[in-house]
C-alpha positions as CSV (number, residue, x, y, z in Angstrom):
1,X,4.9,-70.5,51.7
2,X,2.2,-68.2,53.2
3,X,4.1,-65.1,52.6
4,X,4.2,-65.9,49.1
5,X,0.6,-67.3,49.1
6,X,-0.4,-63.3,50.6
7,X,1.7,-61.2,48.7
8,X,0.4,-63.3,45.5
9,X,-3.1,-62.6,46.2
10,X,-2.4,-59.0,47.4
11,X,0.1,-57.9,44.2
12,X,-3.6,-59.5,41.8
13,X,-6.1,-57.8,44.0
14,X,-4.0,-54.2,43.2
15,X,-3.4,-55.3,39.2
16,X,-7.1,-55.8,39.2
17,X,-8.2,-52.3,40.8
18,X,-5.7,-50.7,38.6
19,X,-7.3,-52.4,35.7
20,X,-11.4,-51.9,37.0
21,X,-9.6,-48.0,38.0
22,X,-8.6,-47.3,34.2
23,X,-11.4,-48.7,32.2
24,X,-13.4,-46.8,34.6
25,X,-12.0,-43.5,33.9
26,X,-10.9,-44.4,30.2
27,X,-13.1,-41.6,28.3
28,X,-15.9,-43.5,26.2
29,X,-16.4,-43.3,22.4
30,X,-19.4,-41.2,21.5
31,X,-21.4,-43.7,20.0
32,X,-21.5,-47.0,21.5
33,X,-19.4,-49.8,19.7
34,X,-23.0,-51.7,18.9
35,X,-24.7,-49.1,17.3
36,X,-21.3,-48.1,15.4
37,X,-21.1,-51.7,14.0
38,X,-24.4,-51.1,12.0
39,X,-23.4,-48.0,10.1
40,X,-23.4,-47.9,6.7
41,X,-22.1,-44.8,6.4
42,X,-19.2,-42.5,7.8
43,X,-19.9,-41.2,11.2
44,X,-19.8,-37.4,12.1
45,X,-19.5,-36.7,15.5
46,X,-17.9,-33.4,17.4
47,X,-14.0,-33.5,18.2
48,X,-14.3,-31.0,21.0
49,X,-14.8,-31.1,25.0
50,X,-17.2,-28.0,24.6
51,X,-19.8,-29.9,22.5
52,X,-20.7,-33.3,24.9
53,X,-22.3,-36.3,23.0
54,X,-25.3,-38.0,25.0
55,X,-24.3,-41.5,24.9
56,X,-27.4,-42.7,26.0
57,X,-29.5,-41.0,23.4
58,X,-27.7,-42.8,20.5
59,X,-30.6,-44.4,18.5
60,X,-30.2,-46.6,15.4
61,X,-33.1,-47.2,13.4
62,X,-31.5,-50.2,11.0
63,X,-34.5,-50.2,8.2
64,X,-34.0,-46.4,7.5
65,X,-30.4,-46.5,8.3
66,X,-30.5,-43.5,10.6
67,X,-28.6,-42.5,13.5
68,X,-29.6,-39.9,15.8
69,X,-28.0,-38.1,18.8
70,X,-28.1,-35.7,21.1
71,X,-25.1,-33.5,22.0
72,X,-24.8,-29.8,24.2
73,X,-24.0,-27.0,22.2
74,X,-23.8,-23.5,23.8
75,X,-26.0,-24.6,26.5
76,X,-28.9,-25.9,24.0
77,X,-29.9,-29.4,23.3
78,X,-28.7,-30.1,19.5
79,X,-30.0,-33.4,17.7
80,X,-28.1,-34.7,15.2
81,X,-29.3,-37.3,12.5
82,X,-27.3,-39.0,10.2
83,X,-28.0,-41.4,7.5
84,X,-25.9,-42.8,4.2
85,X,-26.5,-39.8,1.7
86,X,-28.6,-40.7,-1.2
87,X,-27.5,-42.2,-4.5
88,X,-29.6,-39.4,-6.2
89,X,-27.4,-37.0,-4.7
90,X,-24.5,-38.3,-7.1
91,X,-26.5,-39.4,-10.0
92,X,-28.4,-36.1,-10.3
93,X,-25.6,-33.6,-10.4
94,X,-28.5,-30.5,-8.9
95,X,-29.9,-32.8,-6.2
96,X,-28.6,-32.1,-3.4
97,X,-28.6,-27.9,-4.0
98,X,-32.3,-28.0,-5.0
99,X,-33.0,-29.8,-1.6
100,X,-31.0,-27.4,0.4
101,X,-32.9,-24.2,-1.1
102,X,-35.9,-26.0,-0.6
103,X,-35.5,-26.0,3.1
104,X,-35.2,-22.4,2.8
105,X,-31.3,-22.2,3.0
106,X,-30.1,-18.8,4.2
107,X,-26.5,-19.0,4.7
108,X,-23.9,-21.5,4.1
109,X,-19.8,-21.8,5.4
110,X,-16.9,-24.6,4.6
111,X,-15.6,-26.4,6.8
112,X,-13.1,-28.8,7.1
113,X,-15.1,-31.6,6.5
114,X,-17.7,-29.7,3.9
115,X,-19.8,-26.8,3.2
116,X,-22.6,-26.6,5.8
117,X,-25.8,-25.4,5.1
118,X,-28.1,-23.2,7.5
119,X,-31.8,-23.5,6.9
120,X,-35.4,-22.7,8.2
121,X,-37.7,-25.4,6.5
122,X,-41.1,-25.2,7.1
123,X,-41.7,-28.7,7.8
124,X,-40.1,-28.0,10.8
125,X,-42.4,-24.5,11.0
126,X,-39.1,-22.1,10.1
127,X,-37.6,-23.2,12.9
128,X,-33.5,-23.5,12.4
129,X,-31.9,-26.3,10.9
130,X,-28.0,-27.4,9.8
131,X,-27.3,-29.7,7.1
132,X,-24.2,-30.9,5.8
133,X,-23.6,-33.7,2.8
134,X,-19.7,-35.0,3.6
135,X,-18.6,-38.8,2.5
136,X,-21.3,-40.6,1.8
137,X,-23.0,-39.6,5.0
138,X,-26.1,-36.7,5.2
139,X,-26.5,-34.7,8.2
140,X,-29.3,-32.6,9.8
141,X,-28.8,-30.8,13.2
142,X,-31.3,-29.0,14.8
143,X,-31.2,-27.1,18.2
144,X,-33.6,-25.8,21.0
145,X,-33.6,-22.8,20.1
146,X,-31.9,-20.7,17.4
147,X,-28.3,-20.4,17.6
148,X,-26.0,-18.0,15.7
149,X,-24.2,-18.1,12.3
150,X,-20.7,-18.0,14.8
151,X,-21.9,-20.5,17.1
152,X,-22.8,-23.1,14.3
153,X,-19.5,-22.7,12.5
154,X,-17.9,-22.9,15.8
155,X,-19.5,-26.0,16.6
156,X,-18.9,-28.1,13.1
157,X,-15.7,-26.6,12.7
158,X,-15.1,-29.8,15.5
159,X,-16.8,-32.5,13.4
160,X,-14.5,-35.2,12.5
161,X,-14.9,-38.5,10.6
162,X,-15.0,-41.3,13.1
163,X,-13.7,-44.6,12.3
């Protein structure tokens, strides 16, 4: 009776390491479940090892319906903000192009997800600035410092929708 008492409470104390083991080293989505629960639009997020979210810096701000992040790109600080893309955008067929060129938009390139826009607006004083319209969801990057036409296209050619 002991033997089996012992082995009993030896075989649950290894299932439960295994267990506390693997959610432990299980990798973690890049948004946390709470804040992805308030979205109301489709999430964007890098697909690739080489571009890290920051967990912790995932901020929802529920009355303006904006997300923001931070992620590593290249060795720079990029934040990312995201919010459900205006209704203007599809009633008002030239919306969306006349507030791209408006940010000073100097280049653009498709990706798989949509055509991303590179820009120097000067409310951020002509400093550099990504945005990208996919799925109902609007989305601004901006980095530390300037990064290059190759190294932007690089990094969104990872963006994925997340469900």
């Amino acid at each position: 009776m002991k033997h089996w008492f012992w082995r009993s409470v030896v075989g649950l104390t290894i299932v439960g390491a295994v267990a506390i083991v693997v959610l432990v080293l299980l990798p973690k989505p890049p948004i946390p479940g709470a804040i992805k629960k308030q979205l109301t639009s489709t999430l964007l997020v890098p697909k690739d090892s080489r571009f890290v979210v920051d967990r912790q810096s995932a901020k929802y701000d529920a009355s303006l319906k904006l997300l923001t992040f931070n992620t590593a790109a290249f060795g720079q600080q990029v934040v990312i903000s995201e919010q459900p893309s205006p209704d203007t955008f599809a009633d008002i067929p030239d919306y969306y192009s006349k507030l791209v060129n408006g940010m000073n938009s100097y280049s653009d390139f498709d990706t798989a997800i949509g055509t991303v826009h590179l820009t120097r607006p000067l409310q951020l004083g002509g400093k550099q600035a990504a945005v990208l319209n996919a799925k109902g969801t609007l989305l601004f990057a901006k980095s530390a410092s300037d990064l290059s036409d190759d190294q932007w296209r690089q990094f969104f050619n990872t963006f994925d929708f997340q469900h």
